[in-house]
Every structure is written in structure tokens, then in C-alpha cells.
Coordinates of C-alpha atoms in Angstrom, one line a residue:
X1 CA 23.3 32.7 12.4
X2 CA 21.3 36.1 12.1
X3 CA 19.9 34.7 8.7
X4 CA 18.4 31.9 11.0
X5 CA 17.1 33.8 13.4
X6 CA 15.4 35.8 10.5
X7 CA 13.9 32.4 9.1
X8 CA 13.0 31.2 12.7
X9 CA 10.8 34.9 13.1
X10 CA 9.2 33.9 9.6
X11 CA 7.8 30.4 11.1
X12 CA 6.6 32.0 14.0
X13 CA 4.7 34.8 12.4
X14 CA 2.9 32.3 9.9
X15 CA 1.9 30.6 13.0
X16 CA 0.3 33.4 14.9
X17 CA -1.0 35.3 11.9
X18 CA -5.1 34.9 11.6
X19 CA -5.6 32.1 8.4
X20 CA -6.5 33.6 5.0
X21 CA -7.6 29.9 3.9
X22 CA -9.1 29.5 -0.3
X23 CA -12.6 29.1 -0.7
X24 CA -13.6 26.4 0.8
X25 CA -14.5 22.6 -0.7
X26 CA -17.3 21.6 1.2
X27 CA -18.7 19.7 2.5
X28 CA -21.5 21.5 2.8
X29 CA -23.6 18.7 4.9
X30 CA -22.7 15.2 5.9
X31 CA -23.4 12.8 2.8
X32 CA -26.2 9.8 2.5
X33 CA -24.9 6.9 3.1
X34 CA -26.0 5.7 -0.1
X35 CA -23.7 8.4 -1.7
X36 CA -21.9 6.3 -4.6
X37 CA -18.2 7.1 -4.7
X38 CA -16.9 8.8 -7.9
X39 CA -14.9 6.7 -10.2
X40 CA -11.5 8.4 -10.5
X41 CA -9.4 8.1 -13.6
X42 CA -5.8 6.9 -13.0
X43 CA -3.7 8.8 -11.7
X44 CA 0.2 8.7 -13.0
X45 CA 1.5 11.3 -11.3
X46 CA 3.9 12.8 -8.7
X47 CA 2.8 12.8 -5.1
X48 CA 5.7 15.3 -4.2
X49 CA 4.0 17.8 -6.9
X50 CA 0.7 17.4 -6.9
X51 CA -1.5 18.9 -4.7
X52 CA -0.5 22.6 -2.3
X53 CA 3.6 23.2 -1.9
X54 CA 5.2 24.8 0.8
X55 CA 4.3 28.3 1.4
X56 CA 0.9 27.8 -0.2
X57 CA -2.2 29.2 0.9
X58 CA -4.8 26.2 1.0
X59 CA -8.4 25.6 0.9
X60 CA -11.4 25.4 4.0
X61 CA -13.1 22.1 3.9
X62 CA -15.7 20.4 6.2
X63 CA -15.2 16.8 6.6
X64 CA -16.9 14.3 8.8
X65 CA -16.0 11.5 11.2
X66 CA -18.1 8.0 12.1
X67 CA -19.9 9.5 14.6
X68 CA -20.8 12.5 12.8
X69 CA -18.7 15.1 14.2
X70 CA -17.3 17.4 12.0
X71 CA -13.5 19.3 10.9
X72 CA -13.5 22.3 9.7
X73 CA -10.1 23.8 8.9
X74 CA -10.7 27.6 9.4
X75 CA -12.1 26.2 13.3
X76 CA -8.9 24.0 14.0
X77 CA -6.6 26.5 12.8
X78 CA -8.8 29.4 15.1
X79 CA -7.5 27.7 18.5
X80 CA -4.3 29.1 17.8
X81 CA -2.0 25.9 16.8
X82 CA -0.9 24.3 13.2
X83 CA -2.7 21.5 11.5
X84 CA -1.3 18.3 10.7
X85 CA -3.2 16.5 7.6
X86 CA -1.8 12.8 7.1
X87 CA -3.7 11.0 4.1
X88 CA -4.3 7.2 4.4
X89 CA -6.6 4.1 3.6
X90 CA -6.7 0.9 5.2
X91 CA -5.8 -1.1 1.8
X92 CA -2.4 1.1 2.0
X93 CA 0.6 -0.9 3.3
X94 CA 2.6 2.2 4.0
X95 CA -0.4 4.0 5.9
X96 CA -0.6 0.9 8.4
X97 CA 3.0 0.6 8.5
X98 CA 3.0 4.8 9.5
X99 CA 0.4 4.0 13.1
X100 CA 3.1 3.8 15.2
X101 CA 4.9 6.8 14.1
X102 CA 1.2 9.0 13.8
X103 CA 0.9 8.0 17.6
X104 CA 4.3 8.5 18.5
X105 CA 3.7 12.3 16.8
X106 CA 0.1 12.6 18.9
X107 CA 2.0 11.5 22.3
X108 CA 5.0 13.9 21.6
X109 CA 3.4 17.3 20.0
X110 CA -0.4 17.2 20.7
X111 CA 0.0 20.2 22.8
X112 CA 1.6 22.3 20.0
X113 CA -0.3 20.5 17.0
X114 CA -3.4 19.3 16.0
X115 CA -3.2 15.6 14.3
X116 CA -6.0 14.3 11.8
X117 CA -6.3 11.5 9.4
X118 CA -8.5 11.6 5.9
X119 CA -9.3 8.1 5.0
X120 CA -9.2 8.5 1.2
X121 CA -10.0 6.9 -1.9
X122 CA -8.7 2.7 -0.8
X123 CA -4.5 2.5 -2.6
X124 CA -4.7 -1.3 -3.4
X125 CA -8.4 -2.8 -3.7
X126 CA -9.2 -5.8 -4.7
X127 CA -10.1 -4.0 -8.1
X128 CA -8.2 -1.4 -9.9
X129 CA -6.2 0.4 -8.4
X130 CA -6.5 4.7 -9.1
X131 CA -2.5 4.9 -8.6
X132 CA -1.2 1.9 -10.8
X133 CA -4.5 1.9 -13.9
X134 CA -4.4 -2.4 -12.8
X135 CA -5.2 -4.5 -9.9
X136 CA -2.3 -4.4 -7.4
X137 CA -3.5 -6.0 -3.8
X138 CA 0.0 -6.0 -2.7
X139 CA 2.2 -8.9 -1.1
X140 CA 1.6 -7.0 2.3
X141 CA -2.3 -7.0 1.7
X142 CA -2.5 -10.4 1.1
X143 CA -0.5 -12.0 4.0
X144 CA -2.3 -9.3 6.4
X145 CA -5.7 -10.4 4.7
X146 CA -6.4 -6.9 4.2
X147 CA -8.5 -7.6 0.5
X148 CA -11.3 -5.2 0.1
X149 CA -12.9 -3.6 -2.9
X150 CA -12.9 0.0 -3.8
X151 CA -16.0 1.3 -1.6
X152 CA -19.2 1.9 -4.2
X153 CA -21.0 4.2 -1.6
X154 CA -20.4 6.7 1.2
X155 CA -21.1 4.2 3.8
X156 CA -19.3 1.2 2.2
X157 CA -16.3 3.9 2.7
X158 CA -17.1 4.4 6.3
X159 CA -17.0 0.8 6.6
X160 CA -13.8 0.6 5.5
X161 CA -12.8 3.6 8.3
X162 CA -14.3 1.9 11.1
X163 CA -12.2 -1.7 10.2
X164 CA -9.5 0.2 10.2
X165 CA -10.5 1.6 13.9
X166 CA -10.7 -1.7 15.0
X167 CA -7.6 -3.0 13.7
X168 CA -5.3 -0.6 14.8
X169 CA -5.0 1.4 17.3
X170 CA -5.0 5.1 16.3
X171 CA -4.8 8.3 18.4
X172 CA -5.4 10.1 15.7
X173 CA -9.2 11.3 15.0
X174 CA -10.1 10.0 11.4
X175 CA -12.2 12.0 8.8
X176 CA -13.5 10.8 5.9
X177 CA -13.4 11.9 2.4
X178 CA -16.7 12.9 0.5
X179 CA -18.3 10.6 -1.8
X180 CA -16.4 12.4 -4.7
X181 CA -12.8 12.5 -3.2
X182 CA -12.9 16.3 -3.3
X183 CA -10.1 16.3 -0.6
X184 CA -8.0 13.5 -2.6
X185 CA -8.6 15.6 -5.7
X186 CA -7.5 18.8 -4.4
X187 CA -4.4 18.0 -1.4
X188 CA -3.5 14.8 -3.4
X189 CA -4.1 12.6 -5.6
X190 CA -1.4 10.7 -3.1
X191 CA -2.3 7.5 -0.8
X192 CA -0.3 8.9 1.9
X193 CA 0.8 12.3 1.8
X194 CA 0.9 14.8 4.8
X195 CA 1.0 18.4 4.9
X196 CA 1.5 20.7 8.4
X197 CA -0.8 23.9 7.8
X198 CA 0.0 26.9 9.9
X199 CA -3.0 29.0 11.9
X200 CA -2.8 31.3 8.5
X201 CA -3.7 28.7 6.4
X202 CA -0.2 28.4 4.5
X203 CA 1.9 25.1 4.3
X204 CA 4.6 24.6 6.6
X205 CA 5.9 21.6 5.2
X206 CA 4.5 18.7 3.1
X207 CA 5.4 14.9 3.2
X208 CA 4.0 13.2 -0.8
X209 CA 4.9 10.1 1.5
X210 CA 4.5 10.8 5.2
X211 CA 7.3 10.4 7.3
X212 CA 9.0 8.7 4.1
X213 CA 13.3 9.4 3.6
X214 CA 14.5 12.4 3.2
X215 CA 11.4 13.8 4.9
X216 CA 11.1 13.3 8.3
X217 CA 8.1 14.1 10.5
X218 CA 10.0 14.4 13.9
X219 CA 12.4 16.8 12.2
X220 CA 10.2 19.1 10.8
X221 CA 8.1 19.3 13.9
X222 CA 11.0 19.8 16.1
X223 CA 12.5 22.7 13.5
X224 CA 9.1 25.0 12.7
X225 CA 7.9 24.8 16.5
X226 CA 11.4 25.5 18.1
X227 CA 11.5 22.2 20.3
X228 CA 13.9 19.2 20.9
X229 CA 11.8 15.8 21.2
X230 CA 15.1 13.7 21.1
X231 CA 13.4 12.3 18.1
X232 CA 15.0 13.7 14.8
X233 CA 17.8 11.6 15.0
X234 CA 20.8 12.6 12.9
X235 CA 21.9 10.5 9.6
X236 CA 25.0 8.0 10.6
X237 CA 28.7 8.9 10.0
X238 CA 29.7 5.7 9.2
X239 CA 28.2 3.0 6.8
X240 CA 25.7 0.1 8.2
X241 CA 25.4 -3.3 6.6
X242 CA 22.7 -5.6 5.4
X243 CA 22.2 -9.3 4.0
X244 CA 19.2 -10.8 2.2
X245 CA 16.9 -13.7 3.3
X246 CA 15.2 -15.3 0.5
X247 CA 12.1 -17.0 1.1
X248 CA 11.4 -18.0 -2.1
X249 CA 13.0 -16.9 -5.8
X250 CA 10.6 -18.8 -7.9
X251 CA 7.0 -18.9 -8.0
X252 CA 4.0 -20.3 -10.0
X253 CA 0.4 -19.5 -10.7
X254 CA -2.4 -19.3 -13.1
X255 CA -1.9 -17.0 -16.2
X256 CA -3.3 -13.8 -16.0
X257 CA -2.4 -13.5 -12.3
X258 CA -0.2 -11.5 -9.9
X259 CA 2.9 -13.8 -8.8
X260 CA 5.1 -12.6 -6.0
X261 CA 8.6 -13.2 -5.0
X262 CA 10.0 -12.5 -1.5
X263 CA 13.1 -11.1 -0.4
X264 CA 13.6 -9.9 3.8
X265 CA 16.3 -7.0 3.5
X266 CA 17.9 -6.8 7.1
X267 CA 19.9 -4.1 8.2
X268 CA 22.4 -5.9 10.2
X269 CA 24.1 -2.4 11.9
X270 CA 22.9 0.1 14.3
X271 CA 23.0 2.8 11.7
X272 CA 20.3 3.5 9.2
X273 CA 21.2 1.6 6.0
X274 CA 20.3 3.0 2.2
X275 CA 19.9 0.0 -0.5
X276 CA 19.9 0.3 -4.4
X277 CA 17.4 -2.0 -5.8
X278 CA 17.9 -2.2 -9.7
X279 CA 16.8 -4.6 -12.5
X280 CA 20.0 -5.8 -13.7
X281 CA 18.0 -8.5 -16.5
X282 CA 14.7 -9.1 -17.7
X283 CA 13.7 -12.0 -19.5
X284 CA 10.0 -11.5 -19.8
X285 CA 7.1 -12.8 -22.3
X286 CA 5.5 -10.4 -24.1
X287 CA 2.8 -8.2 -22.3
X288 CA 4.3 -9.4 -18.9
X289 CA 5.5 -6.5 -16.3
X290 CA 7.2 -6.7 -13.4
X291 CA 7.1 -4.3 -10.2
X292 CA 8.9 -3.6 -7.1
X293 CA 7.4 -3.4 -3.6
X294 CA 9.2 -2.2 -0.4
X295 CA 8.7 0.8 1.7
X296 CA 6.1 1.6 -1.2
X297 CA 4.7 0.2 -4.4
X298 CA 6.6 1.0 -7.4
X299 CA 5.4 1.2 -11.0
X300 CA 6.5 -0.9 -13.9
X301 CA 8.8 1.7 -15.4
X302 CA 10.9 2.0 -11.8
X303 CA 13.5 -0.2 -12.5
X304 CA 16.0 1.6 -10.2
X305 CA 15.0 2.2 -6.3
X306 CA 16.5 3.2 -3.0
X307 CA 15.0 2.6 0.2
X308 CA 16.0 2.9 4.0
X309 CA 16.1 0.2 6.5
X310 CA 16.3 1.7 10.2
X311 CA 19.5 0.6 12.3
X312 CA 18.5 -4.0 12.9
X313 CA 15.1 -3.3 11.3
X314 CA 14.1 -5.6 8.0
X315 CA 12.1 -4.5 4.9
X316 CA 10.0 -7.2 3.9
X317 CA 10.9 -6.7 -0.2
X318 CA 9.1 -8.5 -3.5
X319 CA 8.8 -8.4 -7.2
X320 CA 6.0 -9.0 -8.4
X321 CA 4.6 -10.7 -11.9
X322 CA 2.2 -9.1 -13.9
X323 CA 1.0 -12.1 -16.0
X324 CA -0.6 -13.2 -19.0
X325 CA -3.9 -14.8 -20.2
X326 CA -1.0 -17.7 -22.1
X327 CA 1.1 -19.8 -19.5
X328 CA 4.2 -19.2 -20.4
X329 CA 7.6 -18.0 -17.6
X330 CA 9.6 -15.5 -16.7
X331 CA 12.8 -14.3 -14.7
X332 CA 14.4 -11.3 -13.7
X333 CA 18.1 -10.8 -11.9
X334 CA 17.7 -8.1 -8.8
X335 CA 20.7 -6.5 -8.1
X336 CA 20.5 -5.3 -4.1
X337 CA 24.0 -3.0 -3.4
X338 CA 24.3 -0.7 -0.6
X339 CA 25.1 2.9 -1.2
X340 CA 27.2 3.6 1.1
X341 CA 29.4 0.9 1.3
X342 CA 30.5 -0.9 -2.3
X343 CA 31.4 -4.2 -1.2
X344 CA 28.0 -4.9 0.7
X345 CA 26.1 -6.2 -2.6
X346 CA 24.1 -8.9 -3.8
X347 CA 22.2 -10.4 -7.0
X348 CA 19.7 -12.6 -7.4
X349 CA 17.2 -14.2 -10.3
X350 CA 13.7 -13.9 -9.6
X351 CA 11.5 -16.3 -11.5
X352 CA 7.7 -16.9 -12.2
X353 CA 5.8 -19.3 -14.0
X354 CA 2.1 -19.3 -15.2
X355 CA 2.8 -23.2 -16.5
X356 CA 1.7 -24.9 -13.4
X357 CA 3.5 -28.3 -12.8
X358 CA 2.0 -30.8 -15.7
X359 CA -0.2 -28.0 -16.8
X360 CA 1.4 -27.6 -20.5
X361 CA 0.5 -25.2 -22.7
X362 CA -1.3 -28.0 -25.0
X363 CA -3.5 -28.9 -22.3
X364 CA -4.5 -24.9 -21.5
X365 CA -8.0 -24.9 -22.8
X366 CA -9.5 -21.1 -22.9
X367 CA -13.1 -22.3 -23.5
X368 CA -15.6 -21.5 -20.6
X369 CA -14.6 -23.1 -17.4
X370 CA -16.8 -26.7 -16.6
X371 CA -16.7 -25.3 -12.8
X372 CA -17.6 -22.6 -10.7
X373 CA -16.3 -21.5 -7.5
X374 CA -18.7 -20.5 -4.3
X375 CA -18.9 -18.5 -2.1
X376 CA -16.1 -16.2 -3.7
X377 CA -14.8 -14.7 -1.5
X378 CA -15.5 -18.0 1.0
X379 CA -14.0 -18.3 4.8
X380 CA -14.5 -21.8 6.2
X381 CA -14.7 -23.7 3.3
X382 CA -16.4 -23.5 -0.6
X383 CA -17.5 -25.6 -3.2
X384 CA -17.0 -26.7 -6.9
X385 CA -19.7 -26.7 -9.1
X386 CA -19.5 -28.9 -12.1
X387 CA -21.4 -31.2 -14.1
X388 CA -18.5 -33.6 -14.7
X389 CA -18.5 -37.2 -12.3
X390 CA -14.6 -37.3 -12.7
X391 CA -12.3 -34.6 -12.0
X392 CA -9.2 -33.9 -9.6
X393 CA -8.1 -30.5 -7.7
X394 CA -5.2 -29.0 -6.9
X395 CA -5.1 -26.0 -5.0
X396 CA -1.8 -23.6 -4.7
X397 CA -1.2 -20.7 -2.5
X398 CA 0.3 -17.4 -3.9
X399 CA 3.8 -18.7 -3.8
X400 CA 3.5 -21.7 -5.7
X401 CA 3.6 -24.5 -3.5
X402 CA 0.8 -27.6 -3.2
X403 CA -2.2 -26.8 -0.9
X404 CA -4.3 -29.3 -1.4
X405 CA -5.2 -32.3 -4.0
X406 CA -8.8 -34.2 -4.2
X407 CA -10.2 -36.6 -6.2
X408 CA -14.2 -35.8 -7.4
X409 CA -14.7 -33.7 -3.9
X410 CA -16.9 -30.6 -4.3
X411 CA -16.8 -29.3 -1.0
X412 CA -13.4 -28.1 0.4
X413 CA -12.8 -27.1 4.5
X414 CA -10.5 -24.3 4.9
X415 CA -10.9 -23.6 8.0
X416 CA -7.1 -24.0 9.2
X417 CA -5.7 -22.3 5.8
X418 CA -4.8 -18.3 5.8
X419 CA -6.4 -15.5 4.4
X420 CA -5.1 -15.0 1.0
X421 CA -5.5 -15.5 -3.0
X422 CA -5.4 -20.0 -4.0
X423 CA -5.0 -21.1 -7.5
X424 CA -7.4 -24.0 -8.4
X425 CA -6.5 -26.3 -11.1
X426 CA -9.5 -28.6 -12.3
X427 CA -8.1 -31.7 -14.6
X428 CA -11.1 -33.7 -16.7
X429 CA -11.1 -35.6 -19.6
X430 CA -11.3 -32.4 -21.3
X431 CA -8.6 -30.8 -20.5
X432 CA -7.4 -29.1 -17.7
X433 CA -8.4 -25.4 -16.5
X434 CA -7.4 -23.0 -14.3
X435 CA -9.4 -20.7 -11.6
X436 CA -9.1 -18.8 -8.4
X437 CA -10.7 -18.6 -4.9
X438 CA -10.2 -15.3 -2.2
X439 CA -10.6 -16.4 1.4
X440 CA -11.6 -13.6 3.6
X441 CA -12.3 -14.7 7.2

């Protein structure tokens, strides 16, 4: 007990004490928006390790908002109450998935804390992606419509802030990074870490994911400032349950795509149930790579996860297929078993094919395409270009199934289709060839 009390004293001086903050990063002045964002090399590391640790001093910076109005660190920290930094980008799954929890944390501690979001460097563009070294839009990203590319200037990232304003409903001010990602560089690199500074300038606690099992936001609030929200909710005593709902094991595209399989986790219990998700087999063509997604974005080499469903809550779960420029096929058996309770399991084989229907591997013809797609993006409809009379189309969403089949039409209404990634299939006398369209309403 007195050693708590001790620890408790320690908090509370590192709030009150005057902050001794690092030189700071800038900005100096806000940026042009013709700024061009630095290219970042990828980045393979630890979000947990990188960037400041607990009980570390950190840096000043001055960042900027849409309308101009300015953070400075040393000047938040000066009115006397702790800082809390959450990182996030609209392209990030797990950022939009966190609103409701960032606003739940404004309406509970804004009197004892001050909240602020850094939009940062975009997770999963539409082109590479800094965290994965390949283009990874996401399952999520793709049935929200939320394709973007990496911002190329200071405004194009503003852009990107104020969609996200529009879209969702944050009580939280947003910042935005610097044209160079000096923030990212130096509290990251991380998509969506968090860190709680106290009026000294020193790390209370720091989230690599926000608010992400075994950290928990509500928690560490109610601990450093001495309060009880009713929010940090105690783990469960007893084991919860959960069943799978497949909504499709087996998918086909074009080669050199992404393919995604889907999988709903639901936690069938009132408790908080933990899942192992583990690559039991892999029978893969060469070059091809499979990832998980869930609660986050995996890489290839996790082939064991665990991830938290809250108590009748479901986690939307995929694998996806990293593809080749040859149409070949692939599968992989998914083992789902929950750790608290050994006889709540399941397994299942995950397949993907890049041969699509009667397109053999004979009839795959590399040469330049006879076609071309526009507008790419398109919204309401786009057109095939081609100089051949005599051709047929079939279009295929992401998971594999028949959108659409024409005979010698060049102009295609999608209008009543979904945002998302279509695989076209142009058959001619030559041969039969394979392309893609984005629609973006």
C-alpha cells in the first residue's frame, strides 16, 4: 500500500512540475500548400519501440490545423494539464474504428486532459504502403470506399484531413503533420500510436496501438489522474465463446492482384473473448504471400495472432492473397481456437485463384493489353477503348463472383454498383486479357 501511495506522489509531481521538453521540431511556419510530401522508406519495425518510452522527456513541436491555428506542445502543456497525442490517417482501418472511443475519452476527461489528433503519413493508400514495402488497401478500405493515394503535397494531405472531418465525427481537434513527417519520424513511425505527456514534458504512458489489448486508454487515464470513470472495465473471470460466419472461403481474380477472403468472428458471450488465429497449412505458388487482417494489418511473416472481441461484438477477419503476374491458385487452412477455453475451436481452408473461370493459363497472353480503361478511377460509368469490332467483357468484384458480361459494349453504367476494386476480362480472337477498374464515387 505505502509503496502505492509512493508511486501515486510520483504521477502527481510529473504532472505539476514546469515541462523540460527537447529541442523542438518545428514547425517553424505553416507550410505552402504546394509543399511535396517526403517519400519515406519502409518502415519494418516495432510500433511498441519506436519512437519516446515511458518516462521519456520529449520534443516541442508546432503543428497546424485546416484553419490555420496552431499546437505548440510547451503552450498546451503550460495550462497546467497532460497532453494526449493519438496518431491516425484516414486510410487507417484501426484509426476510424478508434472515433468512438477518442470521443468517448474527450466527453469523459476533457477537463483533466487535453486530446489532439496528428493526421500522419496515409497507412494503406492506394500505392505503397510505408508500413508493409507493397500496396495493401485493406478489405476494410475497400468495402468503406476509403481508396486514396499517398498525398504528393502539403495540401493534397490536408485534403485528406478535411475528408476525414467530414466523414466522421471527431471531438478531437486534428493537426497535421509537416510535409516531411517530422512528427511520424520522430513519436512514430506507427499508424496509430498514442502517447499521454505530462505538463513536464515526460511520457506518462504510450499506446504503439491506441486503445489496442493489453493497453487500455480508460485505464490509464483513470490510474495516472486518480479518477473512476466506470470505464476500465475489469478482464472476465470466466471464459466467453465465439463461432465463425464465413462469407466466402474461396476467391478469384486477376494475377498480380490482392484477393481477399472473409471470415465474421462473433463473440457469442458477455465477456471479452481472446482468439488464436494461426496458419495451420500453406499451399502457396511461388512468390505468393498471404496476410492476416483483423483488429490490425498483419505482415506476411505473422503467421500466429491473437486478437480481442468485446463481450457480443464481431471482428470482421480476412486473409488476404498476395498474387502473381502467372494465374496459378492457392489455399491456406486457418486455425481459429479460443484461448481460454480448448474446446471452442475451429479450422477452415482459405482458397484463391488468379485462373479466372475459362481463363487458362494457355490463353494468358502477357503482350500489351488491346484495351484501355477510362476514367480510372471512374464513378458512374467508364469505357473500353479498343480497336478490335469483336470482343466480350466480364467484370468480377473483389470476391470473385460475376458482375457483369457484354458483348462488343464500350461504355459500361455503374451507377448502382459499390465502391471498390472490379477485375475486367477482355476475350478476342487473340486471346484473352486481364485488367482492373477502381470506382470512387
Amino acid at each position: 500500500m505505502r509503496n502505492n501511495i509512493y508511486v501515486l506522489l510520483f504521477i502527481l509531481s510529473l504532472l505539476q512540475v514546469k515541462a523540460q521538453l527537447l529541442p523542438s521540431i518545428g514547425l517553424n511556419t505553416i507550410p505552402a500548400n504546394s509543399a511535396s510530401i517526403c517519400a519515406e522508406p519502409f518502415y519494418s519495425g516495432n510500433f511498441y519501440s519506436s519512437g519516446y518510452q515511458q518516462g521519456a522527456a520529449v520534443p516541442d513541436f508546432k503543428l497546424y490545423s485546416l484553419n490555420g491555428d496552431s499546437l505548440v506542445l510547451s503552450q498546451a502543456l503550460a495550462g497546467g494539464k497532460p497532453v494526449l497525442l493519438i496518431a491516425g490517417s484516414l486510410t487507417c482501418p484501426v484509426f476510424r474504428a478508434k472515433v468512438a472511443t477518442i470521443n468517448q475519452v474527450v466527453a469523459t476527461y476533457s477537463s483533466n486532459i487535453r486530446i489532439y489528433i496528428i493526421y500522419t503519413l496515409e497507412a494503406h493508400p492506394t500505392d505503397t504502403s510505408v508500413y508493409f514495402g507493397y500496396i495493401n488497401v485493406t478489405s476494410q478500405n475497400i468495402s468503406a470506399g476509403i481508396l486514396f493515394p499517398q498525398p504528393q503535397t502539403y495540401a493534397d494531405r490536408k485534403n485528406m484531413a478535411d475528408t476525414m472531418n467530414t466523414l466522421f465525427n471527431l471531438t478531437a481537434p486534428v493537426f497535421i503533420d509537416g510535409p516531411c513527417n517530422t512528427w511520424w519520424k520522430n513519436f512514430g513511425p506507427a499508424p496509430n500510436n498514442s502517447y499521454l505527456i505530462g505538463t513536464n514534458g515526460v511520457v506518462l504512458t504510450k499506446h504503439g496501438w491506441f486503445h489496442k489489448s493489453p493497453d487500455n486508454i480508460f485505464c490509464d487515464l483513470d490510474s495516472i489522474l486518480n479518477l473512476n470513470s466506470g470505464l476500465c472495465i475489469p478482464p472476465p473471470t470466466i471464459p466467453g465463446s465465439f463461432t465463425l460466419n464465413v462469407l466466402n472461403s474461396s476467391v478469384t481474380g486477376a494475377p498480380n492482384d490482392l484477393l481477399y477472403d472473409y471470415v465474421d468472428l462473433i463473440n457469442t458471450t458477455s465477456v471479452t473473448t481472446t482468439i488464436k488465429v494461426k496458419k495451420l497449412i500453406k499451399s502457396l505458388p511461388p512468390v505468393w504471400q498471404t496476410a492476416f487482417c483483423a483488429d490490425i494489418c498483419y505482415g506476411f511473416n505473422d503467421d500466429s495472432v491473437e486478437v480481442s472481441i468485446d463481450a457480443y461484438d464481431t471482428l470482421h477477419f480476412s486473409l488476404d492473397f498476395f498474387t502473381a503476374s502467372i494465374p496459378d491458385s492457392g489455399s491456406v487452412k486457418v486455425g481459429f481456437k479460443n484461448v481460454n477455453k480448448s474446446n471452442n475451436s475451429f479450422s477452415i481452408w482459405l482458397k484463391a485463384s488468379t485462373i479466372v473461370n475459362d481463363v487458362s493459363i494457355q490463353n494468358y497472353n502477357k503482350r500489351a493489353l488491346p484495351f484501355n480503361v477510362y476514367p480510372n478511377p471512374a464513378t458512374n460509368r467508364f469505357f473500353i477503348e479498343t480497336s478490335e469490332s469483336e470482343f466480350s467483357l466480364i467484370v468480377y468484384d473483389v470476391v470473385g463472383r460475376q458482375k457483369y458480361l457484354s458483348q462488343n459494349e464500350k461504355t459500361i453504367d455503374t451507377s448502382q454498383w459499390h465502391n471498390g476494386i472490379y477485375f475486367l476480362v477482355l476475350k478476342t480472337s487473340d486471346g484473352t486479357f486481364c485488367g482492373k477498374v477502381l470506382l470512387l464515387k
